[in-house]
Coordinates of C-alpha atoms (C1' of nucleotides) in Angstrom, one line a residue:
Chain K
M1 CA 36.9 4.4 6.5
I2 CA 33.4 5.6 5.8
D3 CA 34.2 5.5 2.1
Y4 CA 35.2 1.9 2.4
V5 CA 31.9 1.1 4.2
L6 CA 30.0 2.8 1.5
F7 CA 31.9 1.0 -1.2
V8 CA 31.2 -2.4 0.3
C9 CA 27.6 -1.6 0.9
F10 CA 27.4 -0.4 -2.7
R11 CA 28.9 -3.6 -4.1
L12 CA 26.8 -5.8 -1.9
T13 CA 23.5 -4.2 -2.6
L14 CA 24.0 -3.3 -6.2
E15 CA 23.2 -6.7 -7.7
A16 CA 20.2 -7.6 -5.8
N17 CA 18.7 -4.1 -5.8
V18 CA 18.6 -3.9 -9.6
F19 CA 16.2 -6.7 -9.5
R20 CA 14.3 -5.4 -6.6
L21 CA 13.8 -2.2 -8.5
V22 CA 12.9 -4.0 -11.6
I23 CA 10.3 -6.2 -10.1
G24 CA 8.9 -3.4 -8.0
W25 CA 10.1 -4.3 -4.5
N26 CA 11.5 -1.9 -2.0
M27 CA 14.1 -2.7 0.5
T28 CA 11.8 -3.2 3.5
E29 CA 9.4 -5.6 2.0
R30 CA 11.7 -8.6 1.9
G31 CA 10.9 -10.7 4.9
E32 CA 12.9 -13.8 5.9
C33 CA 9.9 -16.0 5.4
M34 CA 8.8 -16.0 1.8
L35 CA 6.3 -18.4 0.5
A36 CA 7.2 -20.6 -2.4
D37 CA 4.3 -19.3 -4.4
E38 CA 5.3 -15.8 -3.8
R39 CA 8.8 -16.6 -5.0
R40 CA 7.5 -18.3 -8.1
F41 CA 5.2 -15.4 -8.8
R42 CA 8.1 -13.0 -8.6
I43 CA 10.0 -15.1 -11.1
T44 CA 7.2 -15.0 -13.6
E45 CA 6.9 -11.3 -13.0
M46 CA 10.6 -10.9 -13.9
L47 CA 10.2 -13.1 -16.9
S48 CA 7.4 -10.9 -18.2
R49 CA 10.0 -8.2 -18.5
Q50 CA 13.3 -9.9 -19.1
R51 CA 13.1 -13.0 -21.4
T52 CA 15.7 -14.8 -19.3
V53 CA 16.6 -15.2 -15.6
S54 CA 19.7 -16.8 -14.3
A55 CA 19.6 -19.3 -11.5
S56 CA 22.4 -17.7 -9.5
E57 CA 20.8 -14.3 -9.6
L58 CA 17.6 -15.8 -8.3
K59 CA 19.5 -17.5 -5.6
D60 CA 20.9 -14.2 -4.4
I61 CA 17.7 -12.3 -4.7
F62 CA 15.6 -14.7 -2.6
N63 CA 18.3 -15.9 -0.3
V64 CA 17.6 -19.5 -1.0
T65 CA 19.8 -22.4 -2.1
A66 CA 20.4 -23.4 -5.7
A67 CA 18.3 -26.5 -5.1
T68 CA 15.3 -24.4 -4.3
V69 CA 15.7 -22.3 -7.3
R70 CA 15.9 -25.3 -9.5
R71 CA 12.8 -26.7 -8.0
D72 CA 11.0 -23.5 -8.6
L73 CA 12.1 -23.3 -12.2
A74 CA 11.1 -27.0 -12.7
H75 CA 7.7 -26.2 -11.3
L76 CA 7.2 -23.3 -13.6
E77 CA 8.4 -25.3 -16.5
R78 CA 5.8 -27.9 -15.9
K79 CA 3.2 -25.2 -15.9
G80 CA 4.6 -24.1 -19.3
L81 CA 5.6 -20.6 -18.2
L82 CA 9.3 -21.0 -19.0
V83 CA 11.8 -23.3 -20.5
R84 CA 14.8 -24.2 -18.4
S85 CA 18.3 -24.0 -19.7
H86 CA 21.7 -24.3 -18.2
G87 CA 22.2 -21.6 -15.8
G88 CA 18.7 -20.3 -15.7
A89 CA 15.5 -20.2 -17.7
V90 CA 13.9 -18.5 -20.7
S91 CA 10.5 -17.0 -20.7
K92 CA 7.6 -18.6 -22.5
L93 CA 5.0 -16.1 -21.5
P94 CA 2.7 -15.2 -24.4
S95 CA 2.5 -11.6 -23.3
T96 CA 6.2 -11.0 -23.8
N97 CA 6.9 -9.6 -27.2
F98 CA 10.6 -10.2 -27.5
Q99 CA 10.9 -9.7 -31.2
P100 CA 12.0 -12.6 -33.2
S101 CA 10.4 -15.2 -31.0
Y102 CA 8.6 -16.8 -33.9
D103 CA 11.4 -16.5 -36.5
A104 CA 14.0 -17.8 -34.3
M105 CA 12.9 -19.8 -31.3
G106 CA 10.0 -21.5 -33.0
R107 CA 12.5 -23.5 -34.8
E108 CA 13.0 -26.2 -32.3
N109 CA 13.0 -29.9 -33.2
P110 CA 12.9 -29.1 -37.0
A111 CA 13.4 -32.8 -37.9
E112 CA 10.4 -34.0 -35.7
K113 CA 8.2 -31.2 -37.1
Q114 CA 9.0 -32.0 -40.6
A115 CA 8.3 -35.7 -40.0
I116 CA 5.0 -34.8 -38.5
A117 CA 4.1 -32.5 -41.3
T118 CA 5.0 -35.2 -43.9
E119 CA 2.5 -37.6 -42.2
A120 CA -0.1 -34.8 -42.2
A121 CA 0.3 -34.1 -45.9
K122 CA -0.4 -37.7 -46.6
L123 CA -3.9 -37.2 -45.2
I124 CA -4.7 -34.4 -47.7
L125 CA -6.6 -35.5 -50.9
D126 CA -7.1 -33.8 -54.2
G127 CA -10.0 -31.5 -54.1
D128 CA -10.0 -31.1 -50.3
T129 CA -10.8 -27.9 -48.5
I130 CA -8.4 -27.7 -45.5
F131 CA -7.6 -25.3 -42.7
L132 CA -4.0 -24.7 -41.8
E133 CA -3.7 -23.1 -38.4
G134 CA -0.9 -20.7 -37.6
S135 CA 1.9 -22.8 -35.9
T136 CA 5.4 -23.7 -36.8
T137 CA 4.6 -27.3 -37.2
V138 CA 1.6 -26.8 -39.4
S139 CA 3.4 -24.4 -41.7
E140 CA 5.8 -27.2 -42.5
I141 CA 3.0 -28.8 -44.5
V142 CA 2.9 -26.0 -47.0
P143 CA 6.0 -27.0 -49.1
L144 CA 4.5 -30.5 -49.3
L145 CA 1.4 -29.4 -51.1
Q146 CA 3.1 -29.2 -54.5
H147 CA 1.4 -32.1 -56.1
H148 CA -2.1 -31.8 -54.8
K149 CA -4.8 -30.7 -57.2
R150 CA -7.8 -28.4 -56.7
L151 CA -7.0 -27.6 -53.1
T152 CA -8.6 -24.9 -51.1
V153 CA -6.7 -23.7 -48.1
V154 CA -8.0 -21.4 -45.4
T155 CA -5.5 -20.1 -42.8
N156 CA -5.2 -17.6 -40.0
S157 CA -1.4 -17.3 -40.3
P158 CA 0.2 -14.6 -42.4
L159 CA 3.3 -16.7 -42.7
I160 CA 1.4 -19.6 -44.3
L161 CA -0.3 -17.1 -46.6
V162 CA 3.1 -15.9 -47.8
E163 CA 4.4 -19.4 -48.2
L164 CA 1.4 -20.3 -50.3
R165 CA 2.2 -17.8 -52.9
R166 CA 4.4 -20.4 -54.5
H167 CA 1.3 -22.6 -55.2
P168 CA -0.7 -20.9 -57.9
E169 CA -3.2 -23.7 -58.3
I170 CA -4.3 -23.5 -54.7
K171 CA -7.2 -21.3 -53.8
V172 CA -6.2 -19.5 -50.6
M173 CA -8.4 -17.7 -48.1
C174 CA -7.4 -15.8 -45.0
T175 CA -9.6 -15.5 -41.9
G176 CA -8.6 -12.0 -41.0
G177 CA -8.4 -10.9 -37.4
E178 CA -6.1 -9.2 -35.0
L179 CA -2.4 -10.1 -35.2
Q180 CA -0.8 -11.7 -32.2
R181 CA 2.7 -11.0 -33.2
D182 CA 4.5 -13.3 -30.8
V183 CA 3.0 -16.3 -32.4
F184 CA 2.1 -14.8 -35.8
Y185 CA -1.5 -15.7 -35.5
L186 CA -4.7 -13.9 -36.4
S187 CA -7.4 -14.2 -33.8
G188 CA -10.3 -12.1 -32.4
I189 CA -13.8 -11.5 -33.5
W190 CA -13.1 -11.4 -37.2
A191 CA -11.2 -14.7 -37.2
Q192 CA -13.9 -16.3 -35.1
R193 CA -16.7 -15.3 -37.3
T194 CA -15.1 -16.2 -40.6
I195 CA -14.1 -19.6 -39.3
G196 CA -17.6 -20.1 -37.9
E197 CA -19.1 -19.5 -41.4
I198 CA -17.1 -22.2 -43.2
R199 CA -17.0 -25.9 -43.2
V200 CA -13.7 -27.6 -44.1
D201 CA -12.9 -31.2 -44.7
K202 CA -9.8 -31.2 -42.6
A203 CA -8.4 -28.8 -40.0
F204 CA -4.7 -29.0 -39.1
L205 CA -4.3 -27.7 -35.6
G206 CA -1.2 -26.6 -34.0
V207 CA -1.2 -27.4 -30.3
S208 CA 1.0 -25.9 -27.6
A209 CA -0.1 -28.0 -24.7
I210 CA -1.7 -31.4 -24.5
D211 CA -2.5 -33.6 -21.5
P212 CA -4.3 -36.7 -22.6
E213 CA -6.7 -36.5 -19.6
Y214 CA -7.1 -32.7 -19.4
G215 CA -7.2 -32.2 -23.1
L216 CA -5.8 -29.4 -25.4
S217 CA -5.0 -26.0 -23.9
T218 CA -3.1 -23.0 -24.9
A219 CA -1.5 -19.9 -23.4
S220 CA -3.8 -17.3 -24.9
H221 CA -7.5 -17.0 -24.5
D222 CA -8.0 -15.5 -27.9
E223 CA -6.2 -18.4 -29.5
A224 CA -8.3 -20.9 -27.5
A225 CA -11.5 -19.3 -28.8
V226 CA -10.4 -19.6 -32.4
K227 CA -9.4 -23.2 -31.9
K228 CA -12.7 -24.0 -30.3
I229 CA -14.6 -22.7 -33.3
L230 CA -12.3 -24.3 -35.7
I231 CA -12.9 -27.7 -34.1
K232 CA -16.6 -27.2 -34.7
S233 CA -16.1 -26.2 -38.3
A234 CA -14.1 -29.2 -39.4
K235 CA -15.1 -32.7 -40.4
M236 CA -11.7 -34.0 -39.5
R237 CA -9.7 -32.5 -36.8
I238 CA -6.0 -33.3 -37.0
A239 CA -3.6 -32.1 -34.3
L240 CA 0.1 -31.8 -35.0
V241 CA 1.9 -32.2 -31.7
D242 CA 5.6 -32.9 -31.2
H243 CA 6.6 -34.7 -28.0
S244 CA 7.6 -31.5 -26.2
K245 CA 4.0 -30.5 -25.9
F246 CA 2.8 -33.5 -24.0
G247 CA 1.9 -33.5 -20.3
R248 CA 1.5 -29.7 -20.3
Q249 CA -1.4 -27.6 -19.4
G250 CA -1.8 -24.1 -20.8
F251 CA -3.8 -21.2 -19.3
A252 CA -6.8 -21.5 -21.6
F253 CA -8.6 -24.7 -22.2
V254 CA -9.5 -25.6 -25.7
A255 CA -11.2 -29.0 -25.9
P256 CA -11.0 -32.5 -24.5
A257 CA -8.6 -34.8 -26.4
N258 CA -11.4 -37.0 -27.8
E259 CA -12.6 -34.2 -30.0
L260 CA -9.7 -34.8 -32.2
T261 CA -10.1 -37.2 -35.1
T262 CA -6.4 -37.7 -35.5
L263 CA -3.3 -36.8 -33.7
I264 CA 0.2 -36.9 -35.3
T265 CA 3.2 -36.8 -33.1
D266 CA 6.8 -38.0 -33.2
S267 CA 8.5 -41.0 -31.6
G268 CA 9.6 -39.1 -28.5
T269 CA 6.1 -39.2 -27.0
P270 CA 5.6 -41.4 -24.0
P271 CA 3.8 -44.7 -25.0
A272 CA 1.4 -44.3 -22.0
D273 CA 0.1 -41.0 -23.4
L274 CA -0.4 -42.6 -26.8
K275 CA -2.4 -45.4 -25.3
T276 CA -4.6 -43.1 -23.4
L277 CA -5.3 -41.2 -26.5
R278 CA -6.1 -44.3 -28.5
D279 CA -8.4 -45.5 -25.8
L280 CA -10.3 -42.2 -26.2
G281 CA -10.9 -43.0 -29.8
V282 CA -8.2 -40.7 -31.3
H283 CA -6.4 -42.0 -34.3
V284 CA -2.8 -41.6 -33.3
I285 CA 0.0 -41.5 -36.0
V286 CA 3.6 -41.6 -34.9
A287 CA 5.8 -40.0 -37.4
G288 CA 9.2 -41.6 -38.1
Q289 CA 8.1 -45.1 -37.4
D290 CA 6.9 -47.9 -39.6
Chain G
M1 CA 24.6 7.3 12.0
I2 CA 23.9 3.9 10.7
D3 CA 20.7 5.3 9.2
Y4 CA 22.7 7.8 7.4
V5 CA 25.0 5.2 6.0
L6 CA 22.1 3.2 4.7
F7 CA 20.5 6.2 3.2
V8 CA 23.7 7.1 1.3
C9 CA 24.0 3.5 0.3
F10 CA 20.6 3.5 -1.1
R11 CA 21.1 6.7 -2.9
L12 CA 24.3 5.4 -4.5
T13 CA 22.7 2.2 -5.7
L14 CA 19.7 4.0 -7.0
E15 CA 21.8 6.3 -9.0
A16 CA 23.9 3.5 -10.4
N17 CA 20.8 1.7 -11.4
V18 CA 19.4 4.7 -13.1
F19 CA 22.7 5.1 -14.9
R20 CA 22.5 1.6 -16.1
L21 CA 19.0 2.0 -17.3
V22 CA 19.8 5.2 -19.1
I23 CA 22.7 3.7 -21.0
G24 CA 20.5 0.7 -22.0
W25 CA 22.0 -2.0 -19.9
N26 CA 20.2 -4.7 -18.2
M27 CA 21.8 -7.4 -16.1
T28 CA 21.5 -10.1 -18.8
E29 CA 23.5 -8.1 -21.2
R30 CA 26.4 -7.9 -18.9
G31 CA 29.0 -10.4 -19.9
E32 CA 29.5 -12.2 -16.7
C33 CA 26.0 -13.5 -16.2
M34 CA 24.6 -14.1 -19.6
L35 CA 23.0 -17.4 -20.4
A36 CA 24.1 -19.3 -23.5
D37 CA 20.5 -19.2 -24.6
E38 CA 20.4 -15.4 -24.3
R39 CA 23.6 -15.1 -26.3
R40 CA 22.2 -17.3 -29.1
F41 CA 19.0 -15.4 -29.1
R42 CA 20.8 -12.2 -29.5
I43 CA 22.7 -13.7 -32.5
T44 CA 19.4 -14.6 -34.2
E45 CA 18.1 -11.2 -33.4
M46 CA 21.1 -9.7 -35.2
L47 CA 20.7 -12.0 -38.1
S48 CA 17.1 -11.1 -38.6
R49 CA 18.3 -7.5 -39.2
Q50 CA 21.6 -7.8 -41.0
R51 CA 21.8 -11.2 -42.8
T52 CA 25.4 -11.9 -41.8
V53 CA 27.4 -11.7 -38.6
S54 CA 31.1 -12.0 -38.1
A55 CA 32.6 -14.3 -35.5
S56 CA 35.2 -11.8 -34.2
E57 CA 32.5 -9.2 -33.8
L58 CA 30.4 -11.5 -31.7
K59 CA 33.4 -12.4 -29.7
D60 CA 33.8 -8.8 -28.7
I61 CA 30.2 -8.1 -28.1
F62 CA 29.6 -10.9 -25.7
N63 CA 33.1 -11.0 -24.2
V64 CA 33.6 -14.6 -24.8
T65 CA 36.3 -16.6 -26.6
A66 CA 36.2 -17.5 -30.3
A67 CA 35.6 -21.2 -29.3
T68 CA 32.3 -20.3 -27.6
V69 CA 31.2 -18.2 -30.5
R70 CA 31.9 -21.1 -32.9
R71 CA 30.0 -23.5 -30.6
D72 CA 27.0 -21.1 -30.6
L73 CA 27.0 -20.8 -34.3
A74 CA 27.3 -24.5 -34.7
H75 CA 24.4 -24.9 -32.4
L76 CA 22.3 -22.5 -34.4
E77 CA 23.3 -24.1 -37.6
R78 CA 22.0 -27.4 -36.4
K79 CA 18.7 -25.7 -35.6
G80 CA 18.6 -24.5 -39.2
L81 CA 18.7 -20.8 -38.4
L82 CA 21.9 -20.0 -40.2
V83 CA 24.7 -21.3 -42.3
R84 CA 28.2 -21.0 -41.1
S85 CA 31.0 -19.7 -43.3
H86 CA 34.5 -18.7 -42.8
G87 CA 34.7 -15.9 -40.3
G88 CA 31.0 -15.8 -39.4
A89 CA 27.6 -16.9 -40.5
V90 CA 24.8 -16.2 -42.9
S91 CA 21.2 -16.0 -41.9
K92 CA 18.7 -18.6 -43.0
L93 CA 15.7 -17.0 -41.4
P94 CA 12.5 -17.0 -43.4
S95 CA 12.2 -13.2 -43.2
T96 CA 15.5 -12.6 -44.8
N97 CA 15.0 -15.3 -47.4
F98 CA 11.7 -13.8 -48.2
Q99 CA 12.9 -10.3 -48.8
P100 CA 14.3 -10.8 -52.3
S101 CA 11.2 -12.2 -53.9
Y102 CA 9.3 -9.3 -52.3
D103 CA 11.8 -6.9 -53.8
A104 CA 11.5 -8.5 -57.2
M105 CA 7.7 -8.2 -57.2
G106 CA 7.2 -4.6 -57.7
R107 CA 10.4 -2.6 -58.2
E108 CA 9.6 -0.6 -61.2
N109 CA 10.2 2.9 -59.9
P110 CA 11.7 2.4 -56.5
A111 CA 12.9 5.9 -56.0
E112 CA 9.6 7.5 -56.9
K113 CA 7.7 5.0 -54.8
Q114 CA 9.8 5.7 -51.8
A115 CA 9.5 9.4 -52.2
I116 CA 5.7 9.1 -52.4
A117 CA 5.6 6.8 -49.3
T118 CA 7.7 9.3 -47.4
E119 CA 5.2 12.1 -48.1
A120 CA 2.4 9.7 -47.1
A121 CA 4.1 8.8 -43.8
K122 CA 4.2 12.5 -42.9
L123 CA 0.4 12.5 -42.9
I124 CA 0.2 9.9 -40.2
L125 CA -0.2 11.1 -36.7
D126 CA 0.3 9.4 -33.3
G127 CA -2.8 7.6 -32.3
D128 CA -4.2 7.3 -35.8
T129 CA -6.1 4.3 -37.1
I130 CA -5.0 3.8 -40.7
F131 CA -5.7 1.4 -43.5
L132 CA -2.8 0.3 -45.7
E133 CA -4.0 -1.3 -48.9
G134 CA -2.0 -4.0 -50.6
S135 CA 0.1 -2.3 -53.2
T136 CA 3.9 -2.0 -53.6
T137 CA 3.9 1.7 -53.1
V138 CA 1.8 1.6 -50.0
S139 CA 3.9 -1.1 -48.4
E140 CA 6.9 1.3 -48.6
I141 CA 5.2 3.2 -45.8
V142 CA 5.7 0.4 -43.3
P143 CA 9.4 0.9 -42.6
L144 CA 8.7 4.6 -42.0
L145 CA 6.3 3.9 -39.1
Q146 CA 9.1 3.3 -36.6
H147 CA 8.5 6.4 -34.5
H148 CA 4.8 6.7 -34.5
K149 CA 3.0 5.9 -31.3
R150 CA -0.2 4.1 -30.6
L151 CA -1.0 3.3 -34.2
T152 CA -3.6 0.9 -35.3
V153 CA -3.1 -0.5 -38.8
V154 CA -5.6 -2.4 -40.8
T155 CA -4.5 -4.1 -44.0
N156 CA -5.6 -6.5 -46.6
S157 CA -2.1 -7.3 -47.7
P158 CA -0.2 -10.4 -46.3
L159 CA 3.0 -8.6 -47.2
I160 CA 2.3 -5.6 -45.1
L161 CA 1.2 -8.0 -42.3
V162 CA 4.6 -9.7 -42.4
E163 CA 6.5 -6.4 -42.5
L164 CA 4.6 -5.1 -39.6
R165 CA 5.8 -7.8 -37.2
R166 CA 8.8 -5.6 -36.6
H167 CA 6.7 -2.9 -35.0
P168 CA 5.6 -4.4 -31.7
E169 CA 3.8 -1.3 -30.5
I170 CA 1.5 -1.2 -33.5
K171 CA -1.9 -2.9 -33.2
V172 CA -2.3 -4.8 -36.5
M173 CA -5.5 -6.1 -38.0
C174 CA -6.1 -8.1 -41.2
T175 CA -9.3 -8.0 -43.1
G176 CA -9.2 -11.5 -44.3
G177 CA -10.5 -12.6 -47.7
E178 CA -9.5 -14.5 -50.7
L179 CA -5.9 -14.2 -51.9
Q180 CA -5.3 -12.8 -55.3
R181 CA -1.8 -14.0 -55.6
D182 CA -0.6 -12.0 -58.6
V183 CA -1.1 -8.8 -56.6
F184 CA -0.9 -10.3 -53.1
Y185 CA -4.1 -8.8 -52.1
L186 CA -7.0 -10.1 -50.0
S187 CA -10.4 -9.4 -51.5
G188 CA -13.9 -11.0 -51.7
I189 CA -16.8 -11.1 -49.4
W190 CA -14.8 -11.4 -46.2
A191 CA -12.6 -8.4 -47.0
Q192 CA -15.6 -6.3 -48.1
R193 CA -17.5 -7.0 -44.9
T194 CA -14.7 -6.4 -42.5
I195 CA -13.8 -3.1 -44.1
G196 CA -17.4 -2.1 -44.2
E197 CA -17.6 -2.6 -40.4
I198 CA -14.8 -0.3 -39.6
R199 CA -14.0 3.4 -39.8
V200 CA -10.4 4.5 -40.2
D201 CA -8.9 7.9 -39.9
K202 CA -6.8 7.5 -43.1
A203 CA -6.9 5.0 -45.9
F204 CA -3.8 4.7 -48.1
L205 CA -4.9 3.4 -51.5
G206 CA -2.8 1.9 -54.1
V207 CA -4.1 2.8 -57.5
S208 CA -3.2 1.0 -60.7
A209 CA -5.0 3.4 -63.1
I210 CA -6.1 6.9 -62.8
D211 CA -7.6 9.3 -65.3
P212 CA -8.5 12.7 -63.9
E213 CA -11.8 12.8 -65.7
Y214 CA -12.8 9.1 -65.7
G215 CA -11.5 8.6 -62.1
L216 CA -9.9 5.6 -60.4
S217 CA -10.1 2.1 -62.0
T218 CA -8.4 -1.2 -61.7
A219 CA -8.0 -4.5 -63.5
S220 CA -10.0 -6.7 -61.2
H221 CA -13.6 -6.5 -60.2
D222 CA -12.9 -7.9 -56.8
E223 CA -10.3 -5.3 -56.1
A224 CA -12.6 -2.5 -57.2
A225 CA -15.3 -3.7 -54.9
V226 CA -12.9 -3.6 -51.9
K227 CA -11.6 -0.2 -52.9
K228 CA -15.2 1.2 -53.1
I229 CA -16.0 0.1 -49.6
L230 CA -12.7 1.3 -48.3
I231 CA -13.4 4.8 -49.7
K232 CA -16.6 4.8 -47.8
S233 CA -15.0 3.7 -44.6
A234 CA -12.3 6.3 -44.4
K235 CA -12.4 9.8 -43.2
M236 CA -9.3 10.7 -45.3
R237 CA -8.7 8.9 -48.5
I238 CA -5.2 9.2 -49.7
A239 CA -4.1 7.7 -53.0
L240 CA -0.5 6.9 -53.7
V241 CA 0.0 7.0 -57.5
D242 CA 3.3 7.2 -59.4
H243 CA 3.3 8.9 -62.7
S244 CA 3.1 5.7 -64.7
K245 CA -0.5 5.1 -63.6
F246 CA -1.8 8.4 -65.1
G247 CA -4.0 8.6 -68.1
R248 CA -5.0 4.9 -67.8
Q249 CA -8.3 3.2 -67.5
G250 CA -8.7 -0.2 -66.0
F251 CA -11.4 -2.7 -66.5
A252 CA -13.3 -2.1 -63.3
F253 CA -14.3 1.4 -62.2
V254 CA -13.7 2.4 -58.6
A255 CA -14.6 6.0 -58.0
P256 CA -14.4 9.4 -59.5
A257 CA -11.2 11.3 -58.6
N258 CA -13.0 13.9 -56.5
E259 CA -13.7 11.2 -53.9
L260 CA -10.1 11.4 -52.9
T261 CA -9.1 13.7 -50.1
T262 CA -5.4 13.6 -51.1
L263 CA -3.3 12.3 -53.9
I264 CA 0.4 11.8 -53.7
T265 CA 2.4 11.4 -56.8
D266 CA 5.9 12.0 -58.1
S267 CA 7.3 14.8 -60.3
G268 CA 6.9 12.8 -63.5
T269 CA 3.2 13.5 -63.7
P270 CA 1.9 15.8 -66.4
P271 CA 1.1 19.2 -64.8
A272 CA -2.2 19.3 -66.7
D273 CA -3.4 16.2 -64.8
L274 CA -2.4 17.8 -61.5
K275 CA -4.3 20.9 -62.3
T276 CA -7.4 19.0 -63.2
L277 CA -7.2 17.1 -60.0
R278 CA -6.7 20.2 -57.9
D279 CA -9.7 21.8 -59.7
L280 CA -11.8 18.8 -58.5
G281 CA -10.8 19.7 -54.9
V282 CA -8.2 17.0 -54.4
H283 CA -5.3 18.0 -52.3
V284 CA -2.3 17.0 -54.6
I285 CA 1.1 16.4 -53.1
V286 CA 4.0 16.0 -55.5
A287 CA 6.8 14.1 -53.8
G288 CA 10.4 15.1 -54.5
Q289 CA 9.6 18.8 -54.9
D290 CA 9.5 21.7 -52.5
Chain I
dT1 C1' 54.0 -20.8 -55.5
dA2 C1' 55.2 -19.4 -50.9
dC3 C1' 54.1 -17.3 -46.7
dA4 C1' 51.8 -14.9 -43.0
dA5 C1' 47.6 -14.0 -40.7
dA6 C1' 43.3 -15.1 -39.4
dC7 C1' 40.2 -18.8 -38.7
dA8 C1' 38.6 -23.6 -37.5
dA9 C1' 38.6 -28.2 -35.3
dA10 C1' 39.7 -31.2 -31.8
dA11 C1' 41.2 -32.4 -27.3
dC12 C1' 41.7 -31.3 -22.7
dA13 C1' 41.0 -28.7 -18.2
dT14 C1' 38.1 -26.2 -15.1
dA15 C1' 34.4 -24.3 -13.0
dA16 C1' 29.6 -23.8 -12.8
dT17 C1' 25.5 -26.1 -12.8
dC18 C1' 22.3 -30.1 -12.7
dG19 C1' 19.9 -34.2 -10.9
dA20 C1' 19.2 -37.3 -7.4
dT21 C1' 19.2 -38.5 -2.8
dC22 C1' 18.9 -38.0 2.0
dA23 C1' 18.3 -35.1 6.1
dT24 C1' 15.9 -31.5 8.5
dA25 C1' 12.5 -28.1 9.5
dT26 C1' 7.9 -26.5 9.0
dT27 C1' 3.0 -27.0 8.4
dA28 C1' -1.5 -29.4 8.3
dC29 C1' -4.6 -32.3 10.3
dG30 C1' -6.8 -36.0 12.7
Chain D
dC1 C1' 0.3 -35.2 20.6
dG2 C1' 1.8 -37.8 16.7
dT3 C1' 2.1 -38.5 11.9
dA4 C1' 2.0 -37.4 7.1
dA5 C1' 2.9 -34.0 3.6
dT6 C1' 5.6 -30.4 2.1
dA7 C1' 9.4 -27.3 1.6
dT8 C1' 14.1 -26.5 2.1
dG9 C1' 19.0 -27.4 2.7
dA10 C1' 23.2 -30.3 2.0
dT11 C1' 26.0 -33.5 -0.4
dC12 C1' 28.0 -35.9 -4.4
dG13 C1' 28.7 -37.7 -8.9
dA14 C1' 27.3 -36.5 -13.6
dT15 C1' 26.7 -33.0 -17.1
dT16 C1' 27.4 -28.7 -19.4
dA17 C1' 29.6 -24.4 -20.7
dT18 C1' 33.5 -22.2 -21.4
dG19 C1' 38.4 -21.2 -21.9
dT20 C1' 43.0 -22.9 -23.4
dT21 C1' 46.2 -25.1 -26.2
dT22 C1' 47.6 -27.4 -30.2
dT23 C1' 47.2 -28.6 -34.8
dG24 C1' 45.3 -28.1 -39.2
dT25 C1' 42.8 -24.9 -42.8
dT26 C1' 41.6 -21.1 -45.4
dT27 C1' 42.5 -16.5 -47.2
dG28 C1' 44.9 -12.9 -49.1
dT29 C1' 49.3 -11.1 -50.7
dA30 C1' 53.9 -10.8 -52.5

DNA sequence: TACAAACAAAACATAATCGATCATATTACG
DNA sequence: CGTAATATGATCGATTATGTTTTGTTTGTA
């Protein structure tokens, strides 16, 4: 009898307890009345360790309905902390170094990104000095530089550096800095200083979050600092933003949208956002349209 | 009584959880509650390591049917991450594509270089701050850094930078500078300044020409300038030199041989040269000997 | 070539999950 | 006290993920 009780106890508590241990709870702390914010905080805490969470697990842990879990995840998705997927969510926290995040998951919307990069490449003239910032969209520009003459390219992305080895006529410079490996991006004091010392004709910015009113923002403070200086160092500031980045606000503010000279996006972007940007004086190019 | 039951319960769950942790499980890895996204992520992770995966293998690993595996692979193929083939899939990740050209670059004496790099890695201690200079021999050290703790690596080589992304625990910094694409080496004023600002425990120098009497030299003036500063910035200066570099004099002088703390070479080097170096006070290690 | 075994594609079934909507409870605030 | 705002739960049709089955396809071997 006692064995059976123990067994049932074991089964019942096992699942939930794993998570409680993982996220640092102990048994007594869980009250019946948990605030929504508290719950959401716990979710982000889990995601900083786990990469994914499943909706049904969360339902059991917090003793709420699936609807509430969905609302929580939707909320956190709007804040840019995770991406929802069927059955749960995937972490988007910058601090989480789950290995091939750049290699693999940065490959979303390849067609849109390529279309955007094609428009961007059209803006580059022979003899230009340009800055290519580390970002999956921006790096798509590199293969399109075949036929440009006398180009100077400055970059803070090791990947772009490696890609550029195929273009012997291009003069290539690297900013240096500390490697943020989740995004494959050099930042920090060295990057800031070198960028501050130069003046480029065109800077191609990767952007992870844009809200036409709030402006550009990003998940990392370091990255924001680099972008700020880059914006000051460039005559033309061209942002490459696919539609999934719109309406988002990241942790660190970069600049108001009107500091951009040009913004290139794809046809999936809400027309209202495009209009707001144009009213701010930004030259908006929509790739994949005539 | 009930307290006792609860206590035993808790003990049991605790132990089960520890057991899980020990054997490397976490919840998401367990077949029943794995998100599709998680599975696909794992596949890309595998592909970044081994270039190909077999469908039946994946079926067993994830405890799903072949149909699901095929759908996953089809999904990843649409994203451009792999190419499907009968019985599995082949990676299309940039890292794996990139590998061959890197291999082709400097594979003259691979066995010697590897042996030299192995000796070099033995000199690296946990917690060290090291400089890895761009050179094919030096970059062989990178895969050997798996088990070192709390390392800080500074480098002027884009290749080493890219290689190091597989070591999430290592803090990585890049000097910046202008790219010399034939040797894949960052040099120039930015590189010189950043190296001048730091102090590393150990610098691993690639050397393209060494003459025990004349000293170290190289083909490019820029490269020589960087090396000179690097030698000043390092407490230990370790040169990695295979036998083919001996008895040569390059265009630009770097430093006399006695500025080296240590020199690692292979067994093909003339004993007379080794003796001269030892007489100068250089600690000479011959890789591939006892 | 013929044949068996493994693999792939398509069509269907099922269960889990999602989105939207409405109802209810709780809180905040005048 | 009443009302608005918010958070949560409940329900239902739509969507998605997965497994199953059937029917080709490829591959290796005699």
